[in-house]
mmCIF file of C-alpha atoms in Angstrom:
data_model
loop_
_atom_site.group_PDB
_atom_site.id
_atom_site.type_symbol
_atom_site.label_atom_id
_atom_site.label_comp_id
_atom_site.label_asym_id
_atom_site.label_seq_id
_atom_site.Cartn_x
_atom_site.Cartn_y
_atom_site.Cartn_z
ATOM 1 C CA GLY M 225 34.344 71.247 58.229
ATOM 2 C CA ASN M 226 33.018 73.139 54.958
ATOM 3 C CA SER M 227 31.989 70.991 51.542
ATOM 4 C CA VAL M 228 30.910 72.263 47.866
ATOM 5 C CA THR M 229 28.932 69.572 45.816
ATOM 6 C CA GLN M 230 29.352 70.245 42.066
ATOM 7 C CA MET M 231 27.223 69.138 39.177
ATOM 8 C CA GLU M 232 28.660 66.112 37.562
ATOM 9 C CA GLY M 233 29.691 65.725 33.922
ATOM 10 C CA PRO M 234 30.664 65.576 31.792
ATOM 11 C CA VAL M 235 28.148 68.898 30.099
ATOM 12 C CA THR M 236 28.698 68.869 26.247
ATOM 13 C CA LEU M 237 27.439 71.936 24.592
ATOM 14 C CA SER M 238 27.540 73.814 20.993
ATOM 15 C CA GLU M 239 29.729 76.214 20.460
ATOM 16 C CA GLU M 240 28.075 80.073 21.644
ATOM 17 C CA ALA M 241 25.763 78.089 23.643
ATOM 18 C CA PHE M 242 25.172 79.416 27.343
ATOM 19 C CA LEU M 243 26.823 77.580 30.090
ATOM 20 C CA THR M 244 25.666 77.038 33.762
ATOM 21 C CA ILE M 245 27.742 74.993 36.097
ATOM 22 C CA ASN M 246 26.338 74.695 39.599
ATOM 23 C CA CYS M 247 27.910 74.750 42.727
ATOM 24 C CA THR M 248 26.426 74.609 46.385
ATOM 25 C CA TYR M 249 28.289 74.798 49.723
ATOM 26 C CA THR M 250 27.593 73.991 53.308
ATOM 27 C CA ALA M 251 29.697 76.311 55.409
ATOM 28 C CA THR M 252 29.716 77.577 59.010
ATOM 29 C CA GLY M 253 29.866 81.726 58.294
ATOM 30 C CA TYR M 254 30.429 82.979 54.689
ATOM 31 C CA PRO M 255 33.825 81.454 53.313
ATOM 32 C CA SER M 256 35.656 82.867 50.052
ATOM 33 C CA LEU M 257 34.837 80.609 47.180
ATOM 34 C CA PHE M 258 36.807 79.929 44.307
ATOM 35 C CA TRP M 259 36.211 78.254 40.572
ATOM 36 C CA TYR M 260 39.437 76.594 39.597
ATOM 37 C CA VAL M 261 39.773 75.349 35.843
ATOM 38 C CA GLN M 262 42.030 72.509 34.661
ATOM 39 C CA TYR M 263 42.903 72.507 30.950
ATOM 40 C CA PRO M 264 44.238 69.679 29.030
ATOM 41 C CA GLY M 265 47.901 68.927 30.349
ATOM 42 C CA GLU M 266 47.963 71.726 32.468
ATOM 43 C CA GLY M 267 47.830 72.298 36.452
ATOM 44 C CA LEU M 268 45.026 73.997 37.786
ATOM 45 C CA GLN M 269 44.322 77.730 37.761
ATOM 46 C CA LEU M 270 42.364 79.993 39.643
ATOM 47 C CA LEU M 271 39.555 81.577 37.005
ATOM 48 C CA LEU M 272 37.368 83.407 39.673
ATOM 49 C CA LYS M 273 36.609 84.027 43.372
ATOM 50 C CA ALA M 274 34.126 85.941 45.544
ATOM 51 C CA THR M 275 35.061 86.455 49.201
ATOM 52 C CA LYS M 276 31.712 87.708 50.658
ATOM 53 C CA ALA M 277 28.017 87.252 50.097
ATOM 54 C CA ASP M 278 27.020 89.113 47.144
ATOM 55 C CA ASP M 279 30.196 89.499 45.463
ATOM 56 C CA LYS M 280 30.352 88.549 41.706
ATOM 57 C CA GLY M 281 33.776 87.221 40.503
ATOM 58 C CA SER M 282 34.253 87.350 36.709
ATOM 59 C CA ASN M 283 37.304 86.479 34.151
ATOM 60 C CA LYS M 284 37.213 85.552 30.644
ATOM 61 C CA GLY M 285 33.779 85.961 30.324
ATOM 62 C CA PHE M 286 32.697 83.424 33.012
ATOM 63 C CA GLU M 287 30.875 85.030 36.299
ATOM 64 C CA ALA M 288 29.422 83.587 39.674
ATOM 65 C CA THR M 289 27.844 85.357 42.169
ATOM 66 C CA TYR M 290 28.097 84.513 46.062
ATOM 67 C CA ARG M 291 24.059 83.853 47.081
ATOM 68 C CA LYS M 292 23.850 83.452 50.741
ATOM 69 C CA GLU M 293 20.022 82.866 50.452
ATOM 70 C CA THR M 294 20.449 79.654 48.187
ATOM 71 C CA THR M 295 24.356 78.858 49.367
ATOM 72 C CA SER M 296 25.291 78.639 45.733
ATOM 73 C CA PHE M 297 28.130 79.878 43.583
ATOM 74 C CA HIS M 298 27.220 78.698 40.064
ATOM 75 C CA LEU M 299 29.483 79.201 37.254
ATOM 76 C CA GLU M 300 28.106 80.932 33.898
ATOM 77 C CA LYS M 301 29.113 82.122 30.501
ATOM 78 C CA GLY M 302 26.933 83.713 28.169
ATOM 79 C CA SER M 303 28.689 82.117 24.941
ATOM 80 C CA VAL M 304 31.359 79.241 25.340
ATOM 81 C CA GLN M 305 34.241 78.619 22.955
ATOM 82 C CA VAL M 306 36.012 75.318 21.988
ATOM 83 C CA SER M 307 38.833 76.722 24.237
ATOM 84 C CA ASP M 308 36.498 76.277 27.122
ATOM 85 C CA SER M 309 36.729 73.061 27.145
ATOM 86 C CA ALA M 310 38.351 71.907 30.425
ATOM 87 C CA VAL M 311 37.589 70.637 34.008
ATOM 88 C CA TYR M 312 36.183 73.142 36.308
ATOM 89 C CA PHE M 313 36.243 72.569 40.018
ATOM 90 C CA CYS M 314 34.163 74.898 42.738
ATOM 91 C CA ALA M 315 36.177 75.048 46.274
ATOM 92 C CA THR M 316 36.163 76.936 49.531
ATOM 93 C CA PRO M 317 38.521 76.834 52.670
ATOM 94 C CA GLN M 318 38.245 73.501 54.805
ATOM 95 C CA TRP M 319 36.917 75.487 57.691
ATOM 96 C CA GLY M 320 36.927 78.981 58.809
ATOM 97 C CA GLY M 321 40.547 80.053 58.679
ATOM 98 C CA ALA M 322 41.999 77.390 57.161
ATOM 99 C CA ASP M 323 44.740 77.871 54.396
ATOM 100 C CA GLY M 324 43.783 74.625 52.807
ATOM 101 C CA LEU M 325 40.683 74.114 50.313
ATOM 102 C CA THR M 326 38.164 71.720 49.887
ATOM 103 C CA PHE M 327 37.121 71.007 46.352
ATOM 104 C CA GLY M 328 34.332 69.489 44.280
ATOM 105 C CA LYS M 329 34.784 66.486 42.325
ATOM 106 C CA GLY M 330 35.075 68.485 38.936
ATOM 107 C CA THR M 331 32.876 69.143 35.984
ATOM 108 C CA HIS M 332 34.041 68.094 32.736
ATOM 109 C CA LEU M 333 33.346 70.591 29.771
ATOM 110 C CA ILE M 334 33.534 69.567 26.419
ATOM 111 C CA ILE M 335 32.544 72.417 23.925
ATOM 112 C CA GLN M 336 31.888 71.030 20.154
ATOM 113 C CA PRO M 337 32.502 73.332 17.151
ATOM 114 C CA GLY Q 218 60.872 80.105 38.124
ATOM 115 C CA ALA Q 219 57.980 81.079 36.239
ATOM 116 C CA GLY Q 220 55.685 78.743 37.668
ATOM 117 C CA VAL Q 221 55.327 75.773 40.272
ATOM 118 C CA SER Q 222 57.323 72.949 38.857
ATOM 119 C CA GLN Q 223 57.165 69.309 40.009
ATOM 120 C CA SER Q 224 58.924 66.194 39.573
ATOM 121 C CA PRO Q 225 59.034 63.431 38.361
ATOM 122 C CA ARG Q 226 56.039 64.065 36.179
ATOM 123 C CA TYR Q 227 55.233 60.379 36.253
ATOM 124 C CA LYS Q 228 56.269 57.618 38.588
ATOM 125 C CA VAL Q 229 55.556 53.776 38.705
ATOM 126 C CA ALA Q 230 56.110 52.182 42.031
ATOM 127 C CA LYS Q 231 56.152 48.604 43.064
ATOM 128 C CA ARG Q 232 53.767 47.971 45.681
ATOM 129 C CA GLY Q 233 56.013 48.702 49.189
ATOM 130 C CA GLN Q 234 58.685 50.946 47.544
ATOM 131 C CA ASP Q 235 59.329 54.540 49.183
ATOM 132 C CA VAL Q 236 58.953 57.057 46.619
ATOM 133 C CA ALA Q 237 60.032 61.053 46.799
ATOM 134 C CA LEU Q 238 57.869 63.466 44.822
ATOM 135 C CA ARG Q 239 59.499 66.870 44.568
ATOM 136 C CA CYS Q 240 57.916 70.350 44.533
ATOM 137 C CA ASP Q 241 59.683 73.705 43.138
ATOM 138 C CA PRO Q 242 57.329 76.691 43.984
ATOM 139 C CA ILE Q 243 57.440 80.054 42.627
ATOM 140 C CA SER Q 244 60.197 81.917 43.970
ATOM 141 C CA GLY Q 245 59.395 83.806 46.878
ATOM 142 C CA HIS Q 246 56.452 81.915 47.923
ATOM 143 C CA VAL Q 247 55.722 81.792 51.793
ATOM 144 C CA SER Q 248 53.080 79.165 51.359
ATOM 145 C CA LEU Q 249 53.044 75.625 50.273
ATOM 146 C CA PHE Q 250 50.161 73.074 49.573
ATOM 147 C CA TRP Q 251 50.328 69.432 48.721
ATOM 148 C CA TYR Q 252 47.194 67.680 47.468
ATOM 149 C CA GLN Q 253 45.760 64.463 46.473
ATOM 150 C CA GLN Q 254 43.740 63.785 43.478
ATOM 151 C CA ALA Q 255 42.362 60.371 42.859
ATOM 152 C CA LEU Q 256 40.931 59.889 39.088
ATOM 153 C CA GLY Q 257 37.788 61.259 38.633
ATOM 154 C CA GLN Q 258 37.788 63.299 41.727
ATOM 155 C CA GLY Q 259 39.119 66.651 42.869
ATOM 156 C CA PRO Q 260 41.701 67.238 44.881
ATOM 157 C CA GLU Q 261 42.099 66.402 48.266
ATOM 158 C CA PHE Q 262 43.871 68.869 51.215
ATOM 159 C CA LEU Q 263 47.257 66.674 52.381
ATOM 160 C CA THR Q 264 49.296 69.301 54.081
ATOM 161 C CA TYR Q 265 50.189 72.973 54.414
ATOM 162 C CA PHE Q 266 53.809 74.758 55.131
ATOM 163 C CA GLN Q 267 54.236 78.637 55.860
ATOM 164 C CA ASN Q 268 58.047 78.845 54.993
ATOM 165 C CA GLU Q 269 59.687 75.827 56.939
ATOM 166 C CA ALA Q 270 56.942 75.290 59.467
ATOM 167 C CA GLN Q 271 54.236 72.618 58.524
ATOM 168 C CA LEU Q 272 51.492 74.311 59.791
ATOM 169 C CA ASP Q 273 48.549 71.726 58.509
ATOM 170 C CA LYS Q 274 49.064 67.954 58.274
ATOM 171 C CA SER Q 275 45.698 66.909 58.772
ATOM 172 C CA GLY Q 276 44.795 65.742 55.306
ATOM 173 C CA LEU Q 277 47.946 63.188 55.478
ATOM 174 C CA PRO Q 278 46.229 59.535 55.490
ATOM 175 C CA SER Q 279 48.521 57.480 57.273
ATOM 176 C CA ASP Q 280 52.160 58.005 58.995
ATOM 177 C CA ARG Q 281 53.501 56.408 55.662
ATOM 178 C CA PHE Q 282 53.177 59.776 54.308
ATOM 179 C CA PHE Q 283 55.699 62.516 55.158
ATOM 180 C CA ALA Q 284 56.117 65.628 53.758
ATOM 181 C CA GLU Q 285 59.175 68.345 54.412
ATOM 182 C CA ARG Q 286 60.230 72.102 53.513
ATOM 183 C CA PRO Q 287 63.348 72.446 55.457
ATOM 184 C CA GLU Q 288 64.889 75.429 53.696
ATOM 185 C CA GLY Q 289 61.325 77.097 52.865
ATOM 186 C CA SER Q 290 61.203 77.035 49.599
ATOM 187 C CA VAL Q 291 61.519 73.134 47.755
ATOM 188 C CA SER Q 292 59.387 70.667 49.495
ATOM 189 C CA THR Q 293 59.420 66.728 49.166
ATOM 190 C CA LEU Q 294 56.308 64.145 49.835
ATOM 191 C CA LYS Q 295 57.778 60.929 50.768
ATOM 192 C CA ILE Q 296 55.214 57.958 50.663
ATOM 193 C CA GLN Q 297 56.640 54.886 52.140
ATOM 194 C CA ARG Q 298 55.907 51.340 51.589
ATOM 195 C CA THR Q 299 53.513 52.471 48.797
ATOM 196 C CA GLN Q 300 50.447 50.629 48.427
ATOM 197 C CA GLN Q 301 48.104 50.514 45.487
ATOM 198 C CA GLU Q 302 45.374 53.158 47.048
ATOM 199 C CA ASP Q 303 48.409 55.719 47.123
ATOM 200 C CA SER Q 304 48.134 56.031 43.358
ATOM 201 C CA ALA Q 305 46.693 59.115 42.368
ATOM 202 C CA VAL Q 306 47.940 62.309 41.268
ATOM 203 C CA TYR Q 307 49.955 64.602 43.752
ATOM 204 C CA LEU Q 308 49.977 68.464 43.361
ATOM 205 C CA CYS Q 309 51.744 71.055 44.879
ATOM 206 C CA ALA Q 310 50.460 74.754 45.082
ATOM 207 C CA SER Q 311 52.215 77.550 46.279
ATOM 208 C CA ARG Q 312 50.800 80.889 47.376
ATOM 209 C CA LEU Q 313 52.675 84.566 47.808
ATOM 210 C CA SER Q 314 51.978 84.600 51.310
ATOM 211 C CA PRO Q 315 48.742 83.837 53.893
ATOM 212 C CA MET Q 316 47.434 86.762 53.005
ATOM 213 C CA ASN Q 317 46.660 86.145 49.548
ATOM 214 C CA THR Q 318 43.653 83.870 47.991
ATOM 215 C CA GLU Q 319 45.316 82.899 44.857
ATOM 216 C CA ALA Q 320 47.337 79.732 45.149
ATOM 217 C CA PHE Q 321 49.724 78.344 42.193
ATOM 218 C CA PHE Q 322 49.513 74.804 40.889
ATOM 219 C CA GLY Q 323 52.256 72.879 39.287
ATOM 220 C CA GLN Q 324 50.998 70.167 36.783
ATOM 221 C CA GLY Q 325 51.349 67.550 39.282
ATOM 222 C CA THR Q 326 53.249 63.838 39.622
ATOM 223 C CA ARG Q 327 51.016 61.011 38.648
ATOM 224 C CA LEU Q 328 52.143 58.020 40.817
ATOM 225 C CA THR Q 329 51.084 54.545 39.935
ATOM 226 C CA VAL Q 330 51.625 51.769 42.083
ATOM 227 C CA VAL Q 331 51.983 48.387 40.784
#
């Protein structure tokens, strides 16, 4: 089946710093890729997605580009805010055509004012 | 409802007890998923329903785990004879249709087996 590996946290940054959270995938073919975010006390929310190679997903100032050459889908943001503090999960379908997702272990992001 | 609702939010069970966890998906959503999230880990897929049909139960860890969605809306995840390793957060998610990629998650039920 497919899998994703993401950098472990916690990642601690100052407000307005540049953010990168690495995610690489192992898959047969080119599955859709997702970033989910979990804010404190809330459920998982879809942050952005890309459905094919070279696609760029973006939302709330976050971006991620589906790169098949490096099998990566790194999450980036140019200037983080305290409100971005959360746990971020990279995910992909369990296998081609599967409905369920396989998630990375999550990266806890802490933004200090 | 406005979002996916799960109840109870917290459940403490003695080892060997049976538990039932409820999920109310967003009204009209065809697809429903259950995931298990251990502490410090990402969610792990348990099972998937399309309407009332359970199309994939490959992630259920043992025959002590059972899920149903008899009328294609509310779903119940039942765990029989709970064990300590069942302690986790159980997440429910729903999706408008199989053609949609965005799944909406509930806040989860935190199960602690003592």
